[in-house]
């Protein structure tokens, strides 16, 4: 259960990061609300997961999931450059996160 919560909280991390960008400095209400809900869910899930999964492993997986999804969103939306090397590096990040799950 802790691993599922950790994965979902990593997804919520990308939600709040994307919403933060969309809020334009908290000047737009809907993205600001999404940011707040995503942040609380993300941190709450991370805190729960850390009760059962070691700190370093849980934090690295949480950040890796959030960073991968956020970077992929940036490339898909056209806000960030899309290149084979960037895709390869994100795949490497995902592989490292999966490796931590396997050994953790």
mmCIF file with all atom_site columns, C-alpha atoms in Angstrom:
data_model
loop_
_atom_site.group_PDB
_atom_site.id
_atom_site.type_symbol
_atom_site.label_atom_id
_atom_site.label_alt_id
_atom_site.label_comp_id
_atom_site.label_asym_id
_atom_site.label_entity_id
_atom_site.label_seq_id
_atom_site.pdbx_PDB_ins_code
_atom_site.Cartn_x
_atom_site.Cartn_y
_atom_site.Cartn_z
_atom_site.occupancy
_atom_site.B_iso_or_equiv
_atom_site.pdbx_formal_charge
_atom_site.auth_seq_id
_atom_site.auth_comp_id
_atom_site.auth_asym_id
_atom_site.auth_atom_id
_atom_site.pdbx_PDB_model_num
ATOM 1   C CA . UNK A 1 1   ? 0.000  0.000  0.000   1.00 0.00 ? 1   UNK A CA 1
ATOM 2   C CA . UNK A 1 2   ? 2.839  2.403  0.830   1.00 0.00 ? 2   UNK A CA 1
ATOM 3   C CA . UNK A 1 3   ? 4.354  1.973  -2.635  1.00 0.00 ? 3   UNK A CA 1
ATOM 4   C CA . UNK A 1 4   ? 1.032  2.775  -4.300  1.00 0.00 ? 4   UNK A CA 1
ATOM 5   C CA . UNK A 1 5   ? 0.613  5.868  -2.135  1.00 0.00 ? 5   UNK A CA 1
ATOM 6   C CA . UNK A 1 6   ? 4.179  6.925  -2.963  1.00 0.00 ? 6   UNK A CA 1
ATOM 7   C CA . UNK A 1 7   ? 3.568  6.567  -6.699  1.00 0.00 ? 7   UNK A CA 1
ATOM 8   C CA . UNK A 1 8   ? 0.317  8.532  -6.473  1.00 0.00 ? 8   UNK A CA 1
ATOM 9   C CA . UNK A 1 9   ? 1.989  11.257 -4.422  1.00 0.00 ? 9   UNK A CA 1
ATOM 10  C CA . UNK A 1 10  ? 4.743  11.477 -7.065  1.00 0.00 ? 10  UNK A CA 1
ATOM 11  C CA . UNK A 1 11  ? 2.051  12.004 -9.677  1.00 0.00 ? 11  UNK A CA 1
ATOM 12  C CA . UNK A 1 12  ? 0.499  14.683 -7.467  1.00 0.00 ? 12  UNK A CA 1
ATOM 13  C CA . UNK A 1 13  ? 3.905  16.366 -7.323  1.00 0.00 ? 13  UNK A CA 1
ATOM 14  C CA . UNK A 1 14  ? 3.821  16.866 -11.072 1.00 0.00 ? 14  UNK A CA 1
ATOM 15  C CA . UNK A 1 15  ? 0.228  18.104 -10.824 1.00 0.00 ? 15  UNK A CA 1
ATOM 16  C CA . UNK A 1 16  ? 1.144  20.847 -8.386  1.00 0.00 ? 16  UNK A CA 1
ATOM 17  C CA . UNK A 1 17  ? 4.268  21.808 -10.328 1.00 0.00 ? 17  UNK A CA 1
ATOM 18  C CA . UNK A 1 18  ? 2.316  22.168 -13.577 1.00 0.00 ? 18  UNK A CA 1
ATOM 19  C CA . UNK A 1 19  ? -0.494 24.029 -11.783 1.00 0.00 ? 19  UNK A CA 1
ATOM 20  C CA . UNK A 1 20  ? 2.053  26.374 -10.195 1.00 0.00 ? 20  UNK A CA 1
ATOM 21  C CA . UNK A 1 21  ? 3.308  27.300 -13.650 1.00 0.00 ? 21  UNK A CA 1
ATOM 22  C CA . UNK A 1 22  ? -0.251 27.755 -14.913 1.00 0.00 ? 22  UNK A CA 1
ATOM 23  C CA . UNK A 1 23  ? -1.264 29.927 -11.959 1.00 0.00 ? 23  UNK A CA 1
ATOM 24  C CA . UNK A 1 24  ? 0.926  32.790 -13.214 1.00 0.00 ? 24  UNK A CA 1
ATOM 25  C CA . UNK A 1 25  ? 2.127  33.767 -9.756  1.00 0.00 ? 25  UNK A CA 1
ATOM 26  C CA . UNK A 1 26  ? -1.103 32.680 -8.048  1.00 0.00 ? 26  UNK A CA 1
ATOM 27  C CA . UNK A 1 27  ? -3.086 35.208 -10.088 1.00 0.00 ? 27  UNK A CA 1
ATOM 28  C CA . UNK A 1 28  ? -5.416 32.573 -11.591 1.00 0.00 ? 28  UNK A CA 1
ATOM 29  C CA . UNK A 1 29  ? -7.797 30.955 -9.114  1.00 0.00 ? 29  UNK A CA 1
ATOM 30  C CA . UNK A 1 30  ? -8.371 27.500 -10.662 1.00 0.00 ? 30  UNK A CA 1
ATOM 31  C CA . UNK A 1 31  ? -4.689 26.612 -11.128 1.00 0.00 ? 31  UNK A CA 1
ATOM 32  C CA . UNK A 1 32  ? -3.985 28.006 -7.649  1.00 0.00 ? 32  UNK A CA 1
ATOM 33  C CA . UNK A 1 33  ? -6.616 25.708 -6.130  1.00 0.00 ? 33  UNK A CA 1
ATOM 34  C CA . UNK A 1 34  ? -5.274 22.739 -8.126  1.00 0.00 ? 34  UNK A CA 1
ATOM 35  C CA . UNK A 1 35  ? -1.770 23.634 -6.913  1.00 0.00 ? 35  UNK A CA 1
ATOM 36  C CA . UNK A 1 36  ? -2.895 23.707 -3.279  1.00 0.00 ? 36  UNK A CA 1
ATOM 37  C CA . UNK A 1 37  ? -4.809 20.417 -3.455  1.00 0.00 ? 37  UNK A CA 1
ATOM 38  C CA . UNK A 1 38  ? -1.974 18.739 -5.363  1.00 0.00 ? 38  UNK A CA 1
ATOM 39  C CA . UNK A 1 39  ? 0.622  19.992 -2.899  1.00 0.00 ? 39  UNK A CA 1
ATOM 40  C CA . UNK A 1 40  ? -1.292 18.781 0.152   1.00 0.00 ? 40  UNK A CA 1
ATOM 41  C CA . UNK A 1 41  ? -1.999 15.390 -1.448  1.00 0.00 ? 41  UNK A CA 1
ATOM 42  C CA . UNK A 1 42  ? 1.615  15.030 -2.573  1.00 0.00 ? 42  UNK A CA 1
ATOM 43  C CA . UNK A 1 43  ? 3.156  15.913 0.766   1.00 0.00 ? 43  UNK A CA 1
ATOM 44  C CA . UNK A 1 44  ? 0.608  13.885 2.702   1.00 0.00 ? 44  UNK A CA 1
ATOM 45  C CA . UNK A 1 45  ? 1.248  10.829 0.563   1.00 0.00 ? 45  UNK A CA 1
ATOM 46  C CA . UNK A 1 46  ? 5.001  11.234 0.857   1.00 0.00 ? 46  UNK A CA 1
ATOM 47  C CA . UNK A 1 47  ? 4.731  11.544 4.638   1.00 0.00 ? 47  UNK A CA 1
ATOM 48  C CA . UNK A 1 48  ? 2.620  8.384  4.804   1.00 0.00 ? 48  UNK A CA 1
ATOM 49  C CA . UNK A 1 49  ? 4.976  6.433  2.556   1.00 0.00 ? 49  UNK A CA 1
ATOM 50  C CA . UNK A 1 50  ? 7.997  7.479  4.622   1.00 0.00 ? 50  UNK A CA 1
ATOM 51  C CA . UNK A 1 51  ? 6.524  5.611  7.587   1.00 0.00 ? 51  UNK A CA 1
ATOM 52  C CA . UNK A 1 52  ? 7.124  2.339  5.728   1.00 0.00 ? 52  UNK A CA 1
ATOM 53  C CA . UNK A 1 53  ? 9.771  3.069  3.066   1.00 0.00 ? 53  UNK A CA 1
ATOM 54  C CA . UNK A 1 54  ? 13.260 4.435  3.887   1.00 0.00 ? 54  UNK A CA 1
ATOM 55  C CA . UNK A 1 55  ? 13.681 8.211  3.578   1.00 0.00 ? 55  UNK A CA 1
ATOM 56  C CA . UNK A 1 56  ? 16.225 8.239  0.746   1.00 0.00 ? 56  UNK A CA 1
ATOM 57  C CA . UNK A 1 57  ? 14.359 5.691  -1.339  1.00 0.00 ? 57  UNK A CA 1
ATOM 58  C CA . UNK A 1 58  ? 10.949 7.266  -0.907  1.00 0.00 ? 58  UNK A CA 1
ATOM 59  C CA . UNK A 1 59  ? 12.188 10.795 -1.584  1.00 0.00 ? 59  UNK A CA 1
ATOM 60  C CA . UNK A 1 60  ? 14.177 9.775  -4.678  1.00 0.00 ? 60  UNK A CA 1
ATOM 61  C CA . UNK A 1 61  ? 11.214 7.887  -6.116  1.00 0.00 ? 61  UNK A CA 1
ATOM 62  C CA . UNK A 1 62  ? 8.807  10.752 -5.321  1.00 0.00 ? 62  UNK A CA 1
ATOM 63  C CA . UNK A 1 63  ? 11.059 13.307 -7.006  1.00 0.00 ? 63  UNK A CA 1
ATOM 64  C CA . UNK A 1 64  ? 11.852 11.006 -9.944  1.00 0.00 ? 64  UNK A CA 1
ATOM 65  C CA . UNK A 1 65  ? 8.200  10.371 -10.726 1.00 0.00 ? 65  UNK A CA 1
ATOM 66  C CA . UNK A 1 66  ? 7.279  14.040 -10.408 1.00 0.00 ? 66  UNK A CA 1
ATOM 67  C CA . UNK A 1 67  ? 10.235 15.276 -12.435 1.00 0.00 ? 67  UNK A CA 1
ATOM 68  C CA . UNK A 1 68  ? 9.703  12.714 -15.202 1.00 0.00 ? 68  UNK A CA 1
ATOM 69  C CA . UNK A 1 69  ? 6.029  13.499 -15.637 1.00 0.00 ? 69  UNK A CA 1
ATOM 70  C CA . UNK A 1 70  ? 6.595  17.251 -15.436 1.00 0.00 ? 70  UNK A CA 1
ATOM 71  C CA . UNK A 1 71  ? 9.406  17.141 -18.014 1.00 0.00 ? 71  UNK A CA 1
ATOM 72  C CA . UNK A 1 72  ? 7.319  14.940 -20.324 1.00 0.00 ? 72  UNK A CA 1
ATOM 73  C CA . UNK A 1 73  ? 4.395  17.353 -19.988 1.00 0.00 ? 73  UNK A CA 1
ATOM 74  C CA . UNK A 1 74  ? 6.683  20.261 -20.869 1.00 0.00 ? 74  UNK A CA 1
ATOM 75  C CA . UNK A 1 75  ? 7.884  18.508 -24.013 1.00 0.00 ? 75  UNK A CA 1
ATOM 76  C CA . UNK A 1 76  ? 4.394  17.373 -25.072 1.00 0.00 ? 76  UNK A CA 1
ATOM 77  C CA . UNK A 1 77  ? 2.936  20.849 -24.517 1.00 0.00 ? 77  UNK A CA 1
ATOM 78  C CA . UNK A 1 78  ? 5.762  22.455 -26.491 1.00 0.00 ? 78  UNK A CA 1
ATOM 79  C CA . UNK A 1 79  ? 7.024  24.525 -23.554 1.00 0.00 ? 79  UNK A CA 1
ATOM 80  C CA . UNK A 1 80  ? 10.318 22.606 -23.503 1.00 0.00 ? 80  UNK A CA 1
ATOM 81  C CA . UNK A 1 81  ? 12.451 21.348 -26.378 1.00 0.00 ? 81  UNK A CA 1
ATOM 82  C CA . UNK A 1 82  ? 11.879 17.802 -27.531 1.00 0.00 ? 82  UNK A CA 1
ATOM 83  C CA . UNK A 1 83  ? 14.957 15.784 -28.443 1.00 0.00 ? 83  UNK A CA 1
ATOM 84  C CA . UNK A 1 84  ? 16.002 12.141 -28.488 1.00 0.00 ? 84  UNK A CA 1
ATOM 85  C CA . UNK A 1 85  ? 18.642 12.836 -25.832 1.00 0.00 ? 85  UNK A CA 1
ATOM 86  C CA . UNK A 1 86  ? 16.092 14.412 -23.453 1.00 0.00 ? 86  UNK A CA 1
ATOM 87  C CA . UNK A 1 87  ? 13.778 11.436 -23.931 1.00 0.00 ? 87  UNK A CA 1
ATOM 88  C CA . UNK A 1 88  ? 16.668 9.032  -23.314 1.00 0.00 ? 88  UNK A CA 1
ATOM 89  C CA . UNK A 1 89  ? 17.662 10.845 -20.122 1.00 0.00 ? 89  UNK A CA 1
ATOM 90  C CA . UNK A 1 90  ? 14.089 10.829 -18.798 1.00 0.00 ? 90  UNK A CA 1
ATOM 91  C CA . UNK A 1 91  ? 13.894 7.103  -19.576 1.00 0.00 ? 91  UNK A CA 1
ATOM 92  C CA . UNK A 1 92  ? 17.116 6.698  -17.603 1.00 0.00 ? 92  UNK A CA 1
ATOM 93  C CA . UNK A 1 93  ? 15.547 8.542  -14.682 1.00 0.00 ? 93  UNK A CA 1
ATOM 94  C CA . UNK A 1 94  ? 12.511 6.261  -14.835 1.00 0.00 ? 94  UNK A CA 1
ATOM 95  C CA . UNK A 1 95  ? 14.809 3.218  -14.954 1.00 0.00 ? 95  UNK A CA 1
ATOM 96  C CA . UNK A 1 96  ? 16.619 4.450  -11.838 1.00 0.00 ? 96  UNK A CA 1
ATOM 97  C CA . UNK A 1 97  ? 13.305 4.949  -10.028 1.00 0.00 ? 97  UNK A CA 1
ATOM 98  C CA . UNK A 1 98  ? 12.227 1.419  -10.997 1.00 0.00 ? 98  UNK A CA 1
ATOM 99  C CA . UNK A 1 99  ? 15.609 0.119  -9.826  1.00 0.00 ? 99  UNK A CA 1
ATOM 100 C CA . UNK A 1 100 ? 15.104 1.736  -6.421  1.00 0.00 ? 100 UNK A CA 1
ATOM 101 C CA . UNK A 1 101 ? 11.736 0.009  -6.159  1.00 0.00 ? 101 UNK A CA 1
ATOM 102 C CA . UNK A 1 102 ? 13.308 -3.331 -7.035  1.00 0.00 ? 102 UNK A CA 1
ATOM 103 C CA . UNK A 1 103 ? 16.088 -3.077 -4.460  1.00 0.00 ? 103 UNK A CA 1
ATOM 104 C CA . UNK A 1 104 ? 13.990 -1.180 -1.880  1.00 0.00 ? 104 UNK A CA 1
#
